[in-house]
PDB file of C-alpha atoms in Angstrom:
ATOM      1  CA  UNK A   8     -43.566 144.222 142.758  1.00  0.00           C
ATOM      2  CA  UNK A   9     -40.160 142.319 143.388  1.00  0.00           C
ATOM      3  CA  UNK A  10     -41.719 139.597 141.392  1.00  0.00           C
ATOM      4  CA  UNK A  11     -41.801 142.344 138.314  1.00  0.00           C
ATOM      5  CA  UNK A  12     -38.901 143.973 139.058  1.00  0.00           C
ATOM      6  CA  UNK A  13     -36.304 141.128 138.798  1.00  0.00           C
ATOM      7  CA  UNK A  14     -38.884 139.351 135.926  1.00  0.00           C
ATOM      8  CA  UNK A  15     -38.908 135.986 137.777  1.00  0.00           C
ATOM      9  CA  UNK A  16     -41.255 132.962 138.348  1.00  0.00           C
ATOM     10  CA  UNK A  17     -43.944 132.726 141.271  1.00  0.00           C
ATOM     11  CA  UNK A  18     -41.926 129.975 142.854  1.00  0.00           C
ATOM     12  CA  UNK A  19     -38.615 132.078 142.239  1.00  0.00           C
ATOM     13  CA  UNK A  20     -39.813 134.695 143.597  1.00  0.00           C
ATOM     14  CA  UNK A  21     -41.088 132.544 146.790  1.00  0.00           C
ATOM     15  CA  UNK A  22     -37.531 131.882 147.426  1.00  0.00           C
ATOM     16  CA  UNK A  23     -35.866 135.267 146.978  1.00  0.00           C
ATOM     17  CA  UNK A  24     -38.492 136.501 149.714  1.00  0.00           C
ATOM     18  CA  UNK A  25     -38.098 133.481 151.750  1.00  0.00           C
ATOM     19  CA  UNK A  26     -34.334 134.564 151.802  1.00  0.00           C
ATOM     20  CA  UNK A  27     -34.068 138.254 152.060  1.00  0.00           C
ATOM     21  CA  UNK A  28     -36.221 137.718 155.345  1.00  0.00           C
ATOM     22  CA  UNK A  29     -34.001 135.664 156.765  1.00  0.00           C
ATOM     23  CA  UNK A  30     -30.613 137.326 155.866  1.00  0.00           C
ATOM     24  CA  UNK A  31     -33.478 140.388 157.788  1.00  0.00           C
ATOM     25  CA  UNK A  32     -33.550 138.265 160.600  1.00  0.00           C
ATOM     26  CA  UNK A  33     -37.280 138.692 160.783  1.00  0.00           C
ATOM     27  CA  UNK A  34     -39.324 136.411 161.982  1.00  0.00           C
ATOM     28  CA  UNK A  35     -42.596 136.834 159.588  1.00  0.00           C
ATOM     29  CA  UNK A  36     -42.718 134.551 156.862  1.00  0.00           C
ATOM     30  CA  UNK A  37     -43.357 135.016 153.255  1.00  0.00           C
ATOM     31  CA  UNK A  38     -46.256 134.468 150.962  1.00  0.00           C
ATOM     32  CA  UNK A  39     -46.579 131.449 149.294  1.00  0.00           C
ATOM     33  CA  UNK A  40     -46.763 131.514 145.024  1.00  0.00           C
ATOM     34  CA  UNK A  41     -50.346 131.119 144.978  1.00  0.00           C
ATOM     35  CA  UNK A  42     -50.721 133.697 147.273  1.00  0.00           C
ATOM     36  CA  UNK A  43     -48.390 136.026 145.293  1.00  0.00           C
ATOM     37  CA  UNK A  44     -50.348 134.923 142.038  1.00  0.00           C
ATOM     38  CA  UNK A  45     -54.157 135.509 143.007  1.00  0.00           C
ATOM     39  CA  UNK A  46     -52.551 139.273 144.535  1.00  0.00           C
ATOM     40  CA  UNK A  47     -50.538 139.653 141.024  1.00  0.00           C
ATOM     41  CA  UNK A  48     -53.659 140.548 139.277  1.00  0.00           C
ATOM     42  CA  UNK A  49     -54.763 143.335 140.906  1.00  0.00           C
ATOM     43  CA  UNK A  50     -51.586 145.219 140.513  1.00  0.00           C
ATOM     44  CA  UNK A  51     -51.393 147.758 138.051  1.00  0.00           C
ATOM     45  CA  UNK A  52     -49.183 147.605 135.316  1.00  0.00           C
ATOM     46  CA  UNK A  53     -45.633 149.576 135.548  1.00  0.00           C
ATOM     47  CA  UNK A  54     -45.097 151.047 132.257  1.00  0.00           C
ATOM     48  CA  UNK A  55     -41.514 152.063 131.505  1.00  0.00           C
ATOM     49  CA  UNK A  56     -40.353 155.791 131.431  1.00  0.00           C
ATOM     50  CA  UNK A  57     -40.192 157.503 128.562  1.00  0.00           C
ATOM     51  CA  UNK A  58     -37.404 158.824 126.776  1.00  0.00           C
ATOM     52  CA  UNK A  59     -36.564 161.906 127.648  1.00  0.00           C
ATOM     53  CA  UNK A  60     -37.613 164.809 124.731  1.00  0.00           C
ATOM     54  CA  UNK A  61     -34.649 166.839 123.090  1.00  0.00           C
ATOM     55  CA  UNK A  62     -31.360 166.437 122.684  1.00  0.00           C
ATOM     56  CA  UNK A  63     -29.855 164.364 125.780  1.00  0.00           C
ATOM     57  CA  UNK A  64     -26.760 165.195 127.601  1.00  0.00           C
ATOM     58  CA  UNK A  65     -25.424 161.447 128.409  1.00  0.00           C
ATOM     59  CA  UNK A  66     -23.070 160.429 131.214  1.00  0.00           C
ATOM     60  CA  UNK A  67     -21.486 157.017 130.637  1.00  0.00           C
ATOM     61  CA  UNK A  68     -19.865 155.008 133.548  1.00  0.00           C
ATOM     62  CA  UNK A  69     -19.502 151.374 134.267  1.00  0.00           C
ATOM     63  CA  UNK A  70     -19.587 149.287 137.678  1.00  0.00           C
ATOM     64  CA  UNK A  71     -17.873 145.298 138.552  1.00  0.00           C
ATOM     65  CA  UNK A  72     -20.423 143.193 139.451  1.00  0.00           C
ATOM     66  CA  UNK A  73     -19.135 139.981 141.203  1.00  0.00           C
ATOM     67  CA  UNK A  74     -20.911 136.746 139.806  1.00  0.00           C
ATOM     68  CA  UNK A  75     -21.551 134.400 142.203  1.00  0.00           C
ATOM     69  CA  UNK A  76     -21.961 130.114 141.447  1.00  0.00           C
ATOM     70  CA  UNK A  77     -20.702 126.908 141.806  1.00  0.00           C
ATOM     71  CA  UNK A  78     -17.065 128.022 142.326  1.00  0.00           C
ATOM     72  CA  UNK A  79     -17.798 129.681 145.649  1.00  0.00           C
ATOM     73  CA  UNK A  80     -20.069 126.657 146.908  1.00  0.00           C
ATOM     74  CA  UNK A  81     -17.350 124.512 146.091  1.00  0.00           C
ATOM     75  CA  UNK A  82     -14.798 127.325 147.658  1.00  0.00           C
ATOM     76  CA  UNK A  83     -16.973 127.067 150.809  1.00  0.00           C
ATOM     77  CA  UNK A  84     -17.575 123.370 151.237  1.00  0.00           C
ATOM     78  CA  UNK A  85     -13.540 122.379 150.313  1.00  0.00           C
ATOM     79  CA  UNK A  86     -11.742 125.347 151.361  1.00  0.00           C
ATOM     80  CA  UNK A  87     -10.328 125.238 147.604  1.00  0.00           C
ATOM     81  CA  UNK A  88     -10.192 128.754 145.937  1.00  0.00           C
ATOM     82  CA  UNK A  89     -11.681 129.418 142.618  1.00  0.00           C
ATOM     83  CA  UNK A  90     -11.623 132.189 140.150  1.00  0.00           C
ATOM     84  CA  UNK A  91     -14.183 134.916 140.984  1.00  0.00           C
ATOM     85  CA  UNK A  92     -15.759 135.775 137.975  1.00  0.00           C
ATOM     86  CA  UNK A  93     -17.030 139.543 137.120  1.00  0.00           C
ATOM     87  CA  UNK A  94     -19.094 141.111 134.920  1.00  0.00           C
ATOM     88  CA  UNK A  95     -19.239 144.923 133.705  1.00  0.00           C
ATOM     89  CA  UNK A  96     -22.080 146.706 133.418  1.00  0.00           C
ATOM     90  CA  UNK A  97     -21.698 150.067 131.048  1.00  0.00           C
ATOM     91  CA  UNK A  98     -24.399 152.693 131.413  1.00  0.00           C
ATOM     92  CA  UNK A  99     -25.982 155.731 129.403  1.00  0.00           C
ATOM     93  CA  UNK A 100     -27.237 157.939 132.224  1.00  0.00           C
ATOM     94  CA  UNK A 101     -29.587 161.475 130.661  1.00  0.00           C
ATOM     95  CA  UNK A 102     -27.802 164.013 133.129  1.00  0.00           C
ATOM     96  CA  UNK A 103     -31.168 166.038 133.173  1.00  0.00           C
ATOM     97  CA  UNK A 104     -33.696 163.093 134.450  1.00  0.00           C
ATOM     98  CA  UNK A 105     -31.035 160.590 135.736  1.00  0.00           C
ATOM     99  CA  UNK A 106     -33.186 157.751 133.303  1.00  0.00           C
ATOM    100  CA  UNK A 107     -30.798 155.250 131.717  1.00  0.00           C
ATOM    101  CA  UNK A 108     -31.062 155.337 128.025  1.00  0.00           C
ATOM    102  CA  UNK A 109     -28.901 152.500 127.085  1.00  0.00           C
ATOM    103  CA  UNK A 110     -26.939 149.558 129.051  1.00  0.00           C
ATOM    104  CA  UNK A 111     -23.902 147.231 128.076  1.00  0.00           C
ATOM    105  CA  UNK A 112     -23.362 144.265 130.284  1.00  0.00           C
ATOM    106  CA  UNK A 113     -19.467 142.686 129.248  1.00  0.00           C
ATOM    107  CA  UNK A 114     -17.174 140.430 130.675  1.00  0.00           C
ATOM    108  CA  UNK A 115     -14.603 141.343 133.168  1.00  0.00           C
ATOM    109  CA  UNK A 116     -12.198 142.234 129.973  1.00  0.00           C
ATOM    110  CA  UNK A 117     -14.604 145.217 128.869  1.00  0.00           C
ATOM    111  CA  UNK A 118     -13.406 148.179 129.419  1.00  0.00           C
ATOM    112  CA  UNK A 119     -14.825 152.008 129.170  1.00  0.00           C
ATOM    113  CA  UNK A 120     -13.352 153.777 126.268  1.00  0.00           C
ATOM    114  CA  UNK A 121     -14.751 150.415 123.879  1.00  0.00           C
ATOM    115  CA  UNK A 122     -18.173 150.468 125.212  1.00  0.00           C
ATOM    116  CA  UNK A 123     -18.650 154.137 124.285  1.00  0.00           C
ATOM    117  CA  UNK A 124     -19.676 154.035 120.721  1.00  0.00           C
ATOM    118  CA  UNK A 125     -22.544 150.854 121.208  1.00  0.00           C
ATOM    119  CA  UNK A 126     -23.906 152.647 124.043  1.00  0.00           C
ATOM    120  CA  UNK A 127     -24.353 155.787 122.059  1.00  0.00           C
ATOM    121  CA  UNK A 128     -25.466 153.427 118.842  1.00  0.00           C
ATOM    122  CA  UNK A 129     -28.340 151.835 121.194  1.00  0.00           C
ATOM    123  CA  UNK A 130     -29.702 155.384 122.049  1.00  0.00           C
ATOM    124  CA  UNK A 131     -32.395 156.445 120.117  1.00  0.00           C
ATOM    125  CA  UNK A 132     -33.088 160.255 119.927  1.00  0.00           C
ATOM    126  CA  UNK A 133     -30.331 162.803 119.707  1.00  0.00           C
ATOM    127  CA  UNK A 134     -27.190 163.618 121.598  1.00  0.00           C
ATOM    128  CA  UNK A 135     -25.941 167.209 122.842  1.00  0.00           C
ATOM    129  CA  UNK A 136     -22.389 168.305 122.820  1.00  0.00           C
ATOM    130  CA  UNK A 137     -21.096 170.298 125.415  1.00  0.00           C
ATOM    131  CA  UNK A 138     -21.213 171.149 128.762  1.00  0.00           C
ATOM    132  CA  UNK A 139     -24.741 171.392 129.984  1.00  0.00           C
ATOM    133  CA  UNK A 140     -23.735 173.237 133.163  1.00  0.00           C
ATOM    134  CA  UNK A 141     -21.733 176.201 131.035  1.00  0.00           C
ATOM    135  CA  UNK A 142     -24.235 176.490 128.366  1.00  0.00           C
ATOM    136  CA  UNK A 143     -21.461 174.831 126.131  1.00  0.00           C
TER     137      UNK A 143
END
């Protein structure tokens, strides 16, 4: 399932369960890629939610997300500092169902009001106006 979820290789996905047991502190260990591949096919397939029916009353917001790389090896291993870099991520929430309907990822220069109009572009079926919670 975390092989699915973050769409990565067998051997990728080896490592990122290799380390979130550690940074755990348990002392199991994890399954091997062969392991994860022969159990891969039984697993059903996770379809993806459908799109909620009628008009949609969207929330946007946004959230930093902190990219981490070579700068903060190099920040650890020298003591130099480097330039954290960050990235925006701009969603389309449906209020009723809580499903995103559309996502934006920018650089740390993107801000809310410009997103607005190519999230709302990307979604599909129609928006309400108003406020759901009045009747509006």
């Amino acid at each position: 399932m975390v092989r699915t979820a973050f769409k990565l290789p067998l051997r990728q996905t080896e490592g990122l369960m290799a380390s979130v047991i550690t940074l755990m502190g348990l002392t199991i260990s994890s399954p091997d890629h062969t392991t994860v591949s022969r159990r891969a096919v039984t697993l059903p397939v996770i379809d993806a939610a459908p799109m909620p029916q009628g008009p949609l009353y969207v929330l946007i917001d946004s959230t930093g997300l902190q990219v981490y790389g070579a700068g903060q090896w190099l920040e650890a291993k020298h003591g130099a500092k480097s330039r954290r870099k960050w990235r925006q991520l701009h969603l389309a929430v449906d209020a009723g169902s809580g499903t995103i309907v559309a996502q934006i990822l920018t650089d740390q220069d993107g801000d809310d009001p410009s997103q607005v109009r190519p999230l709302l572009d990307r979604i599909g079926g129609r928006i309400a106006r108003g406020d759901r919670r009045r009747g509006v």
